[in-house]
mmCIF file of C-alpha atoms in Angstrom:
data_model
loop_
_atom_site.group_PDB
_atom_site.id
_atom_site.type_symbol
_atom_site.label_atom_id
_atom_site.label_comp_id
_atom_site.label_asym_id
_atom_site.label_seq_id
_atom_site.Cartn_x
_atom_site.Cartn_y
_atom_site.Cartn_z
ATOM 1 C CA UNK A 204 21.976 16.396 -26.252
ATOM 2 C CA UNK A 205 21.897 13.149 -27.717
ATOM 3 C CA UNK A 206 19.159 10.461 -28.575
ATOM 4 C CA UNK A 207 20.244 8.342 -25.808
ATOM 5 C CA UNK A 208 20.133 10.586 -24.021
ATOM 6 C CA UNK A 209 16.378 12.310 -24.426
ATOM 7 C CA UNK A 210 15.704 8.213 -24.928
ATOM 8 C CA UNK A 211 16.358 7.689 -21.081
ATOM 9 C CA UNK A 212 15.385 11.280 -20.161
ATOM 10 C CA UNK A 213 12.386 10.149 -21.712
ATOM 11 C CA UNK A 214 12.025 5.934 -20.712
ATOM 12 C CA UNK A 215 13.162 7.686 -16.774
ATOM 13 C CA UNK A 216 9.316 9.484 -16.552
ATOM 14 C CA UNK A 217 7.522 7.585 -17.999
ATOM 15 C CA UNK A 218 8.625 4.390 -15.327
ATOM 16 C CA UNK A 219 8.625 7.156 -12.836
ATOM 17 C CA UNK A 220 4.622 8.426 -13.477
ATOM 18 C CA UNK A 221 3.552 4.611 -14.387
ATOM 19 C CA UNK A 222 5.225 4.111 -10.229
ATOM 20 C CA UNK A 223 3.643 7.443 -9.031
ATOM 21 C CA UNK A 224 -0.075 6.166 -10.884
ATOM 22 C CA UNK A 225 0.005 2.389 -9.220
ATOM 23 C CA UNK A 226 1.023 4.031 -6.426
ATOM 24 C CA UNK A 227 -1.873 6.522 -6.064
ATOM 25 C CA UNK A 228 -4.421 3.319 -7.160
ATOM 26 C CA UNK A 229 -3.077 1.079 -4.432
ATOM 27 C CA UNK A 230 -4.282 3.608 -1.910
ATOM 28 C CA UNK A 231 -7.241 4.716 -3.305
ATOM 29 C CA UNK A 232 -8.374 1.057 -3.351
ATOM 30 C CA UNK A 233 -6.873 0.701 0.422
ATOM 31 C CA UNK A 234 -8.961 3.412 0.744
ATOM 32 C CA UNK A 235 -12.739 2.039 -0.690
ATOM 33 C CA UNK A 236 -12.170 -1.368 0.655
ATOM 34 C CA UNK A 237 -9.660 -0.814 4.043
ATOM 35 C CA UNK A 238 -12.059 -3.568 5.861
ATOM 36 C CA UNK A 239 -11.750 -6.640 3.863
ATOM 37 C CA UNK A 240 -7.944 -5.540 3.379
ATOM 38 C CA UNK A 241 -6.752 -4.280 6.320
ATOM 39 C CA UNK A 242 -5.766 -8.064 8.292
ATOM 40 C CA UNK A 243 -4.147 -8.897 5.472
ATOM 41 C CA UNK A 244 -0.176 -9.179 6.336
ATOM 42 C CA UNK A 245 1.313 -6.905 4.054
ATOM 43 C CA UNK A 246 -0.917 -4.092 4.514
ATOM 44 C CA UNK A 247 -0.708 -4.454 8.322
ATOM 45 C CA UNK A 248 2.319 -4.000 7.650
ATOM 46 C CA UNK A 249 2.364 -1.097 5.878
ATOM 47 C CA UNK A 250 -0.521 -0.036 7.874
ATOM 48 C CA UNK A 251 2.117 0.393 10.526
ATOM 49 C CA UNK A 252 4.406 2.600 8.638
ATOM 50 C CA UNK A 253 2.095 4.872 7.724
ATOM 51 C CA UNK A 254 0.332 5.954 10.647
ATOM 52 C CA UNK A 255 0.283 5.973 14.485
ATOM 53 C CA UNK A 256 1.536 3.356 16.056
ATOM 54 C CA UNK A 257 -1.926 3.106 18.801
ATOM 55 C CA UNK A 258 -4.137 3.251 15.348
ATOM 56 C CA UNK A 259 -1.555 0.393 14.177
ATOM 57 C CA UNK A 260 -1.666 -1.524 17.136
ATOM 58 C CA UNK A 261 -5.607 -1.534 17.082
ATOM 59 C CA UNK A 262 -6.287 -2.599 13.703
ATOM 60 C CA UNK A 263 -3.686 -5.612 14.511
ATOM 61 C CA UNK A 264 -5.766 -6.550 17.894
ATOM 62 C CA UNK A 265 -8.050 -5.978 15.609
ATOM 63 C CA UNK A 266 -7.331 -8.697 13.464
ATOM 64 C CA UNK A 267 -6.275 -11.311 16.020
ATOM 65 C CA UNK A 268 -9.761 -10.879 18.009
ATOM 66 C CA UNK A 269 -11.139 -11.692 14.494
ATOM 67 C CA UNK A 270 -9.094 -14.997 13.515
ATOM 68 C CA UNK A 271 -9.370 -15.971 17.111
ATOM 69 C CA UNK A 272 -13.879 -15.725 16.924
ATOM 70 C CA UNK A 273 -13.457 -17.406 12.942
ATOM 71 C CA UNK A 274 -11.175 -20.478 14.342
ATOM 72 C CA UNK A 275 -13.393 -21.893 17.206
#
């Protein structure tokens, strides 16, 4: 193989590894601090994709109720 091909393969592997580690770090952070993070709109959306629909609706309802309590 040529040097440029080797370099490109190493770069793709390195970037893939970094993205994977960022994903794992994010998942660990979410699991450890779920009660404080769960009402973040982005996390609500991602939770609806990854989790059971019933659980997602329950989390959304809890967040809406919590927001309503704070606004009163």
